[in-house]
Structures are given as structure tokens and as C-alpha cells.
């Protein structure tokens, strides 16, 4: 798994691990856009460059076994990685691919990842990650979920 | 899509998504609609799609086991091996034939009546290299890593059984200062 520094096009290996209680205290809304303390009862994963403590992205997940589904509750990149001037690319993609891995690991061929973006940005997730719209929900399943995992697994 | 989400539409779409359900009613209606649509799509999944997903699932589970081994009594190597064979073959005898061993030997290994030897694991490595080639990155060494992780774990967990017996056969004749 890697992210790309936009200015140099250099690749950096990243790891995605469970955020601990101490991490949650340092996740300020000014840098990570949401109140992450509200997610303490869910699985929150952080993305970091290997060997660095700097958290570049976060995702909060809910596993829904009866529906063979992993629902993305919150997803964000850190402030400096937002917009046209962002430092690194592929952060959100890696985090969505991580959710996809959890879903496939748990539910195999039935696996599904879902999220509900606002309507203005939904087209981005449909075109970038090949998500399928159903009502207000976008989902990733079948061959597309495997393709996304493969796309973000290559070193 | 989620109309409740009040973020600036001109922003980078990847900076953040608040995708939490606003109410139980919303959760329920979205879940039902999604499940209905998925069930229809699932009917169109080909055998090949299903096989690929099963093998990806196996790969991820094996990698997870290596990363964070489960300390329980289950035979993980054998469970993974069974899943691997049953995902690909309708008859286990065919797999035995493909890796040039007898069905009896395969049965004994799967039923934990015989230890898989080095040659057997090497054959699985070669077999899975061929199988995974068009599916995803899979390092055949993963089979070895699972096997030895489990071996190490079992040996350490069962120290009380083997240690007292072997202690009598180990002495230290040189004095260490």
C-alpha cells in the first residue's frame, strides 16, 4: 500500500491500523473535520506513512454481519491533504480499500462496502471507485470490490 | 444520496464523508433497498466471480493470521487448506491427482492424521502460484508462514506436556560464569 506525494510523485509505503484511545484524544476537528470521539464505539482506522506517527487519514466502520456488509460511517483525510493543494494522493482510496478487505475477509463473495455521500460528490465515488447507487447509498460489491483491493494492494 | 450532509460542494470530494444514518428509519429503509438490489445483482454473479472472491477471502484470512495469530486450538493450516481445495475442486481426489499424491495421503493430512511434509507444502505453493496468478498478489510462502506460525504456537502452548519429559534428557555440563 502506498500514497503519492503530489509535488514529487514519490511513493510512500503506508500502514492502516486501529486507532487507539490515545489517538482519539489527538484527533482534533480542526485537522480531521469531524468529532472522532463520537466514534469510540466503532472501529476507527488510521493511515500513516510507515515509521511516522502523523495520521494522514481516518475511517470509521460498522460491520453489519446479517447483511454481509461493512458500512463506512466517517471518512476523512487530514487538513493538509484536502483540496487542490493537498500533499499526498490516494489516502481515501487506501482507506476504502481497507474497508473492502475487511468485508471480503468476513463475507467472501457476499461482501459489500457501503457509504452515503452527499449527492454533490456521489458521482466522484461512482466514477473513481465504481460504486453502485441504490437510493441514497453507494455500494461496492462483486468483482468491483476485488478490483479495488487489487488496485490499492500493489506496492 | 445523503442530502443531510452539509459540507461545501466545491470542496475536494475526498476530504470527508459523514455517512452515518440520521435515524433508525433511514437505516432501515436504506438497508432494505440496498439488500433487494444486491440480491438481484448476486444472482448474476458468475462462478468465476464467486471463485475469485473466495480465493481473495482465503488470502486475506491467511495474511491476517500471520499478522495476528489466533491463540486457540483450531488447526488453521488445515482449515485454510480445506477452504482452498473446496473452493477450486468439486472432488478432493482430483486435487490429490493434480499434485501427484494419493487420495489417502491427502485425506490423512486434512484429517490431521499425518503431518504435511516439506514436499507437500512446496507442491501447494506451486499450485497456488498458478491459481492466484490472475486473481491477486499471493505469495506462495504464505502457506509456510501459516504452517510454522501454528507449529511454533502449538509447541509453546503445549510446553507443560513435553517439557518435563525432555528436561531429564537435557543437562548442562559446562559451568557458565
Coordinates of C-alpha atoms in Angstrom, one line a residue:
Chain A
X1 CA 0.0 0.0 0.0
X2 CA 1.3 3.4 -0.9
X3 CA 0.4 7.0 -1.2
X4 CA 1.9 9.5 -3.6
X5 CA 3.5 12.9 -2.7
X6 CA 1.9 15.2 -5.3
X7 CA 4.8 17.6 -5.7
X8 CA 7.5 14.9 -6.3
X9 CA 5.3 12.0 -7.4
X10 CA 7.3 10.0 -4.8
X11 CA 5.7 6.9 -3.3
X12 CA 5.5 6.3 0.4
X13 CA 4.6 3.0 2.0
X14 CA 1.7 3.3 4.4
X15 CA 0.0 1.2 7.1
X16 CA -3.5 1.2 8.3
X17 CA -4.1 0.2 11.9
X18 CA -6.7 0.5 14.6
X19 CA -6.8 3.9 16.2
X20 CA -6.3 3.6 20.0
X21 CA -7.9 5.7 22.8
X22 CA -4.8 7.9 22.9
X23 CA -5.1 8.6 19.2
X24 CA -8.8 9.7 19.5
X25 CA -7.8 12.4 22.0
X26 CA -5.4 13.9 19.5
X27 CA -7.9 13.8 16.6
X28 CA -9.0 17.4 16.6
X29 CA -11.9 18.6 14.5
X30 CA -9.8 21.4 13.0
X31 CA -7.5 18.9 11.4
X32 CA -9.8 15.9 10.9
X33 CA -13.1 17.7 10.2
X34 CA -15.3 15.5 12.5
X35 CA -15.7 14.8 16.2
X36 CA -14.0 11.5 16.2
X37 CA -14.7 10.9 19.9
X38 CA -18.3 10.1 18.8
X39 CA -16.9 7.1 17.1
X40 CA -15.4 5.4 20.1
X41 CA -17.9 2.5 19.9
X42 CA -16.9 1.8 16.3
X43 CA -13.8 0.5 14.6
X44 CA -11.7 3.6 13.7
X45 CA -8.6 3.0 11.5
X46 CA -5.8 5.5 10.9
X47 CA -3.5 5.7 7.9
X48 CA 0.2 6.6 8.5
X49 CA 3.4 6.5 6.5
X50 CA 5.4 3.5 7.7
X51 CA 7.6 4.8 10.6
X52 CA 5.7 8.1 11.1
X53 CA 3.3 9.0 13.8
X54 CA 1.5 11.5 11.7
X55 CA -2.1 10.5 11.0
X56 CA -3.0 11.4 7.3
X57 CA -6.4 9.8 7.1
X58 CA -9.2 8.1 9.2
X59 CA -12.1 5.9 8.6
X60 CA -14.8 4.7 11.0
X61 CA -16.5 1.4 10.1
X62 CA -19.5 -0.6 11.3
X63 CA -19.6 -4.3 10.5
X64 CA -23.2 -5.5 9.7
X65 CA -22.9 -9.3 9.6
X66 CA -26.6 -10.0 8.9
X67 CA -26.2 -8.0 5.7
X68 CA -22.7 -9.2 4.9
X69 CA -21.8 -5.5 4.8
X70 CA -19.3 -3.0 6.1
X71 CA -20.7 0.5 6.3
X72 CA -18.3 3.4 6.2
X73 CA -19.6 5.9 8.8
X74 CA -16.9 8.6 8.5
X75 CA -14.1 9.0 6.1
X76 CA -11.6 11.9 6.1
X77 CA -8.1 13.0 5.1
X78 CA -6.1 15.4 7.3
X79 CA -6.5 19.1 6.5
X80 CA -3.2 19.4 4.6
X81 CA -4.3 16.7 2.3
X82 CA -7.6 18.3 1.2
X83 CA -8.3 20.2 -2.0
X84 CA -6.0 21.2 -4.9
X85 CA -3.0 21.9 -2.7
X86 CA -3.0 18.6 -1.0
X87 CA 0.3 17.0 -0.1
X88 CA -0.5 13.3 -0.7
X89 CA -2.8 11.5 -3.0
X90 CA -4.5 8.0 -2.6
X91 CA -5.3 8.4 1.1
X92 CA -9.1 8.0 0.8
X93 CA -8.7 5.2 -1.8
X94 CA -6.4 3.2 0.5
X95 CA -8.9 3.6 3.4
X96 CA -11.8 2.5 1.3
X97 CA -9.8 -0.5 0.1
X98 CA -9.1 -1.3 3.7
X99 CA -12.8 -1.4 4.4
X100 CA -13.2 -3.6 1.3
X101 CA -10.6 -6.0 2.6
X102 CA -12.4 -6.4 5.9
X103 CA -15.7 -7.0 4.1
X104 CA -14.2 -9.7 1.8
X105 CA -12.3 -11.3 4.7
X106 CA -15.5 -11.6 6.7
X107 CA -18.1 -12.2 4.0
X108 CA -16.3 -13.6 0.9
X109 CA -18.3 -13.5 -2.3
X110 CA -21.3 -11.8 -0.5
X111 CA -19.1 -8.9 0.7
X112 CA -20.3 -5.3 0.4
X113 CA -19.0 -1.9 1.4
X114 CA -21.4 1.0 1.6
X115 CA -21.4 4.7 2.2
X116 CA -23.8 7.6 1.9
X117 CA -22.0 10.6 0.5
X118 CA -23.9 13.9 -0.1
X119 CA -25.4 13.9 -3.6
X120 CA -22.9 16.6 -4.9
X121 CA -19.9 14.3 -4.5
X122 CA -21.5 10.9 -5.1
X123 CA -20.5 11.0 -8.8
X124 CA -16.9 11.1 -7.7
X125 CA -17.2 7.8 -5.8
X126 CA -19.1 6.3 -8.6
X127 CA -16.5 7.1 -11.2
X128 CA -13.4 6.8 -9.1
X129 CA -14.3 3.6 -7.2
X130 CA -17.0 2.1 -9.4
X131 CA -19.6 2.2 -6.6
X132 CA -23.2 1.5 -7.5
X133 CA -26.0 3.8 -6.3
X134 CA -29.1 2.4 -4.6
X135 CA -31.4 5.1 -3.0
X136 CA -29.1 7.4 -1.0
X137 CA -26.5 4.6 -0.6
X138 CA -23.5 3.8 -2.7
X139 CA -22.1 0.3 -2.6
X140 CA -19.1 -1.7 -3.7
X141 CA -19.5 -5.4 -4.3
X142 CA -18.9 -8.3 -6.6
X143 CA -15.9 -8.1 -9.0
X144 CA -15.5 -4.3 -8.3
X145 CA -14.7 -4.8 -4.6
X146 CA -11.9 -7.2 -5.6
X147 CA -10.6 -4.8 -8.3
X148 CA -10.4 -2.0 -5.7
X149 CA -8.5 -4.2 -3.3
X150 CA -6.0 -5.2 -6.1
X151 CA -5.7 -1.6 -7.2
X152 CA -4.6 -0.5 -3.8
X153 CA -2.6 -3.6 -2.8
X154 CA 0.2 -3.2 -5.3
X155 CA 3.3 -1.9 -3.8
Chain B
X1 CA -27.5 10.2 -1.9
X2 CA -27.2 11.8 1.5
X3 CA -28.8 15.2 1.3
X4 CA -28.4 15.9 5.1
X5 CA -24.6 16.1 4.7
X6 CA -23.9 19.8 4.9
X7 CA -20.4 20.3 3.5
X8 CA -19.2 22.7 0.9
X9 CA -19.9 21.2 -2.5
X10 CA -16.9 23.0 -4.0
X11 CA -14.5 21.0 -1.7
X12 CA -12.3 18.1 -2.8
X13 CA -14.8 15.2 -2.7
X14 CA -12.3 13.0 -0.9
X15 CA -11.7 15.3 2.1
X16 CA -14.5 13.7 4.1
X17 CA -17.8 11.9 4.1
X18 CA -20.2 11.8 7.0
X19 CA -22.1 8.7 6.1
X20 CA -23.8 8.0 9.5
X21 CA -27.5 7.2 9.5
X22 CA -29.6 10.0 10.9
X23 CA -32.3 7.8 12.2
X24 CA -33.3 4.2 12.6
X25 CA -35.9 4.8 10.0
X26 CA -33.3 5.9 7.5
X27 CA -31.1 3.0 8.3
X28 CA -33.9 0.5 7.9
X29 CA -35.2 1.9 4.6
X30 CA -31.7 2.2 3.1
X31 CA -30.7 -1.3 4.2
X32 CA -33.9 -2.9 2.7
X33 CA -33.4 -1.1 -0.6
X34 CA -29.7 -2.0 -0.8
X35 CA -30.3 -5.6 0.1
X36 CA -33.0 -6.0 -2.5
X37 CA -30.7 -4.5 -5.2
X38 CA -27.8 -6.7 -4.0
X39 CA -29.8 -9.9 -4.1
X40 CA -30.7 -9.2 -7.7
X41 CA -27.1 -8.5 -8.6
X42 CA -25.8 -11.6 -6.7
X43 CA -28.0 -13.8 -9.0
X44 CA -25.9 -12.5 -11.9
X45 CA -22.5 -13.4 -10.3
X46 CA -20.7 -15.9 -12.4
X47 CA -19.0 -19.0 -10.9
X48 CA -15.7 -17.3 -11.8
X49 CA -16.6 -14.2 -9.8
X50 CA -17.5 -16.4 -6.8
X51 CA -14.3 -18.4 -7.0
X52 CA -12.2 -15.2 -7.2
X53 CA -13.9 -13.8 -4.1
X54 CA -13.5 -17.0 -2.2
X55 CA -9.8 -17.1 -3.0
X56 CA -9.3 -13.4 -2.1
X57 CA -11.0 -14.1 1.2
X58 CA -8.7 -17.0 1.8
X59 CA -5.6 -14.9 1.0
X60 CA -6.8 -12.1 3.3
X61 CA -7.6 -14.6 6.2
X62 CA -4.2 -16.2 5.9
X63 CA -2.4 -12.9 5.9
X64 CA -4.4 -11.8 8.9
X65 CA -3.5 -15.0 10.7
X66 CA 0.2 -14.4 10.1
X67 CA -0.1 -10.8 11.3
X68 CA -2.1 -11.6 14.4
X69 CA -2.2 -15.3 15.1
X70 CA -5.2 -16.6 16.9
X71 CA -4.2 -18.5 20.0
X72 CA -6.7 -21.2 20.0
X73 CA -6.9 -25.0 19.4
X74 CA -8.1 -24.8 15.9
X75 CA -5.9 -26.2 13.1
X76 CA -5.6 -23.1 10.9
X77 CA -3.3 -24.5 8.3
X78 CA -5.6 -27.4 7.7
X79 CA -8.7 -25.2 7.7
X80 CA -7.1 -22.9 5.1
X81 CA -6.0 -25.9 3.0
X82 CA -9.6 -27.3 3.1
X83 CA -11.1 -24.0 2.0
X84 CA -8.5 -23.7 -0.8
X85 CA -9.2 -27.2 -2.2
X86 CA -13.0 -26.9 -1.8
X87 CA -13.1 -23.5 -3.5
X88 CA -11.5 -24.9 -6.6
X89 CA -12.4 -28.6 -6.8
X90 CA -15.7 -30.4 -6.6
X91 CA -13.7 -33.6 -5.7
X92 CA -10.7 -33.6 -3.4
X93 CA -9.4 -36.7 -5.2
X94 CA -8.8 -34.5 -8.3
X95 CA -6.7 -32.1 -6.3
X96 CA -4.7 -35.1 -5.0
X97 CA -4.1 -36.2 -8.5
X98 CA -3.1 -32.7 -9.6
X99 CA -0.4 -32.5 -7.0
X100 CA 0.6 -36.2 -7.6
X101 CA -0.2 -37.6 -4.2
X102 CA -2.6 -40.4 -3.3
X103 CA -6.2 -39.5 -2.1
X104 CA -5.4 -41.4 1.1
X105 CA -2.4 -39.2 1.9
X106 CA -4.5 -36.1 1.3
X107 CA -7.3 -37.4 3.5
X108 CA -4.8 -38.2 6.3
X109 CA -3.3 -34.7 6.1
X110 CA -6.7 -33.0 6.1
X111 CA -7.9 -35.1 9.0
X112 CA -4.8 -34.4 11.0
X113 CA -3.6 -38.0 11.0
X114 CA -0.5 -37.2 9.1
X115 CA 1.9 -34.2 9.2
X116 CA 2.2 -32.4 5.9
X117 CA 5.8 -32.8 4.8
X118 CA 8.0 -30.3 3.1
X119 CA 7.3 -31.6 -0.4
X120 CA 3.6 -31.4 0.2
X121 CA 3.8 -27.7 1.2
X122 CA 6.1 -27.0 -1.8
X123 CA 3.5 -28.5 -4.1
X124 CA 0.8 -26.4 -2.6
X125 CA 3.0 -23.3 -3.1
X126 CA 3.4 -24.1 -6.8
X127 CA -0.3 -25.0 -7.2
X128 CA -1.4 -21.7 -5.6
X129 CA 1.1 -19.7 -7.7
X130 CA -0.8 -21.0 -10.7
X131 CA -4.2 -20.5 -9.2
X132 CA -3.7 -16.9 -7.9
X133 CA -1.8 -15.7 -10.9
X134 CA -4.8 -14.0 -12.5
X135 CA -6.6 -13.2 -9.2
X136 CA -4.4 -11.2 -6.9
X137 CA -0.9 -11.0 -5.5
X138 CA -0.4 -14.1 -3.4
X139 CA 3.0 -15.1 -2.1
X140 CA 3.2 -18.9 -2.0
X141 CA 5.4 -18.6 1.0
X142 CA 2.2 -17.7 2.9
X143 CA 1.5 -21.4 3.3
X144 CA 4.8 -22.0 5.0
X145 CA 4.3 -18.9 7.2
X146 CA 0.9 -20.2 8.4
X147 CA 2.3 -23.7 9.0
X148 CA 5.3 -22.6 11.0
X149 CA 3.4 -19.9 13.0
X150 CA 0.9 -22.6 14.0
X151 CA 3.7 -25.1 14.8
X152 CA 5.5 -22.5 16.9
X153 CA 2.3 -21.6 18.7
X154 CA 1.4 -25.2 19.4
X155 CA 4.8 -26.1 20.7
X156 CA 4.9 -23.1 23.1
X157 CA 1.3 -23.7 24.3
X158 CA 2.0 -27.4 25.0
X159 CA 5.2 -26.9 27.0
X160 CA 3.7 -28.5 30.0
X161 CA 3.2 -31.7 28.1
X162 CA 6.6 -32.1 26.5
X163 CA 8.9 -30.2 28.8
X164 CA 9.0 -32.4 31.9
X165 CA 9.8 -35.5 29.8
X166 CA 12.6 -33.8 27.9
X167 CA 14.1 -31.9 30.9
X168 CA 15.5 -35.3 32.1
X169 CA 17.4 -35.6 28.8
X170 CA 19.0 -32.2 28.8
X171 CA 21.9 -31.2 31.1
X172 CA 24.5 -28.5 31.2
X173 CA 28.0 -30.0 31.7
X174 CA 29.9 -26.8 31.2
X175 CA 29.7 -24.2 34.0
X176 CA 28.7 -20.8 32.9
X177 CA 30.0 -17.8 34.9

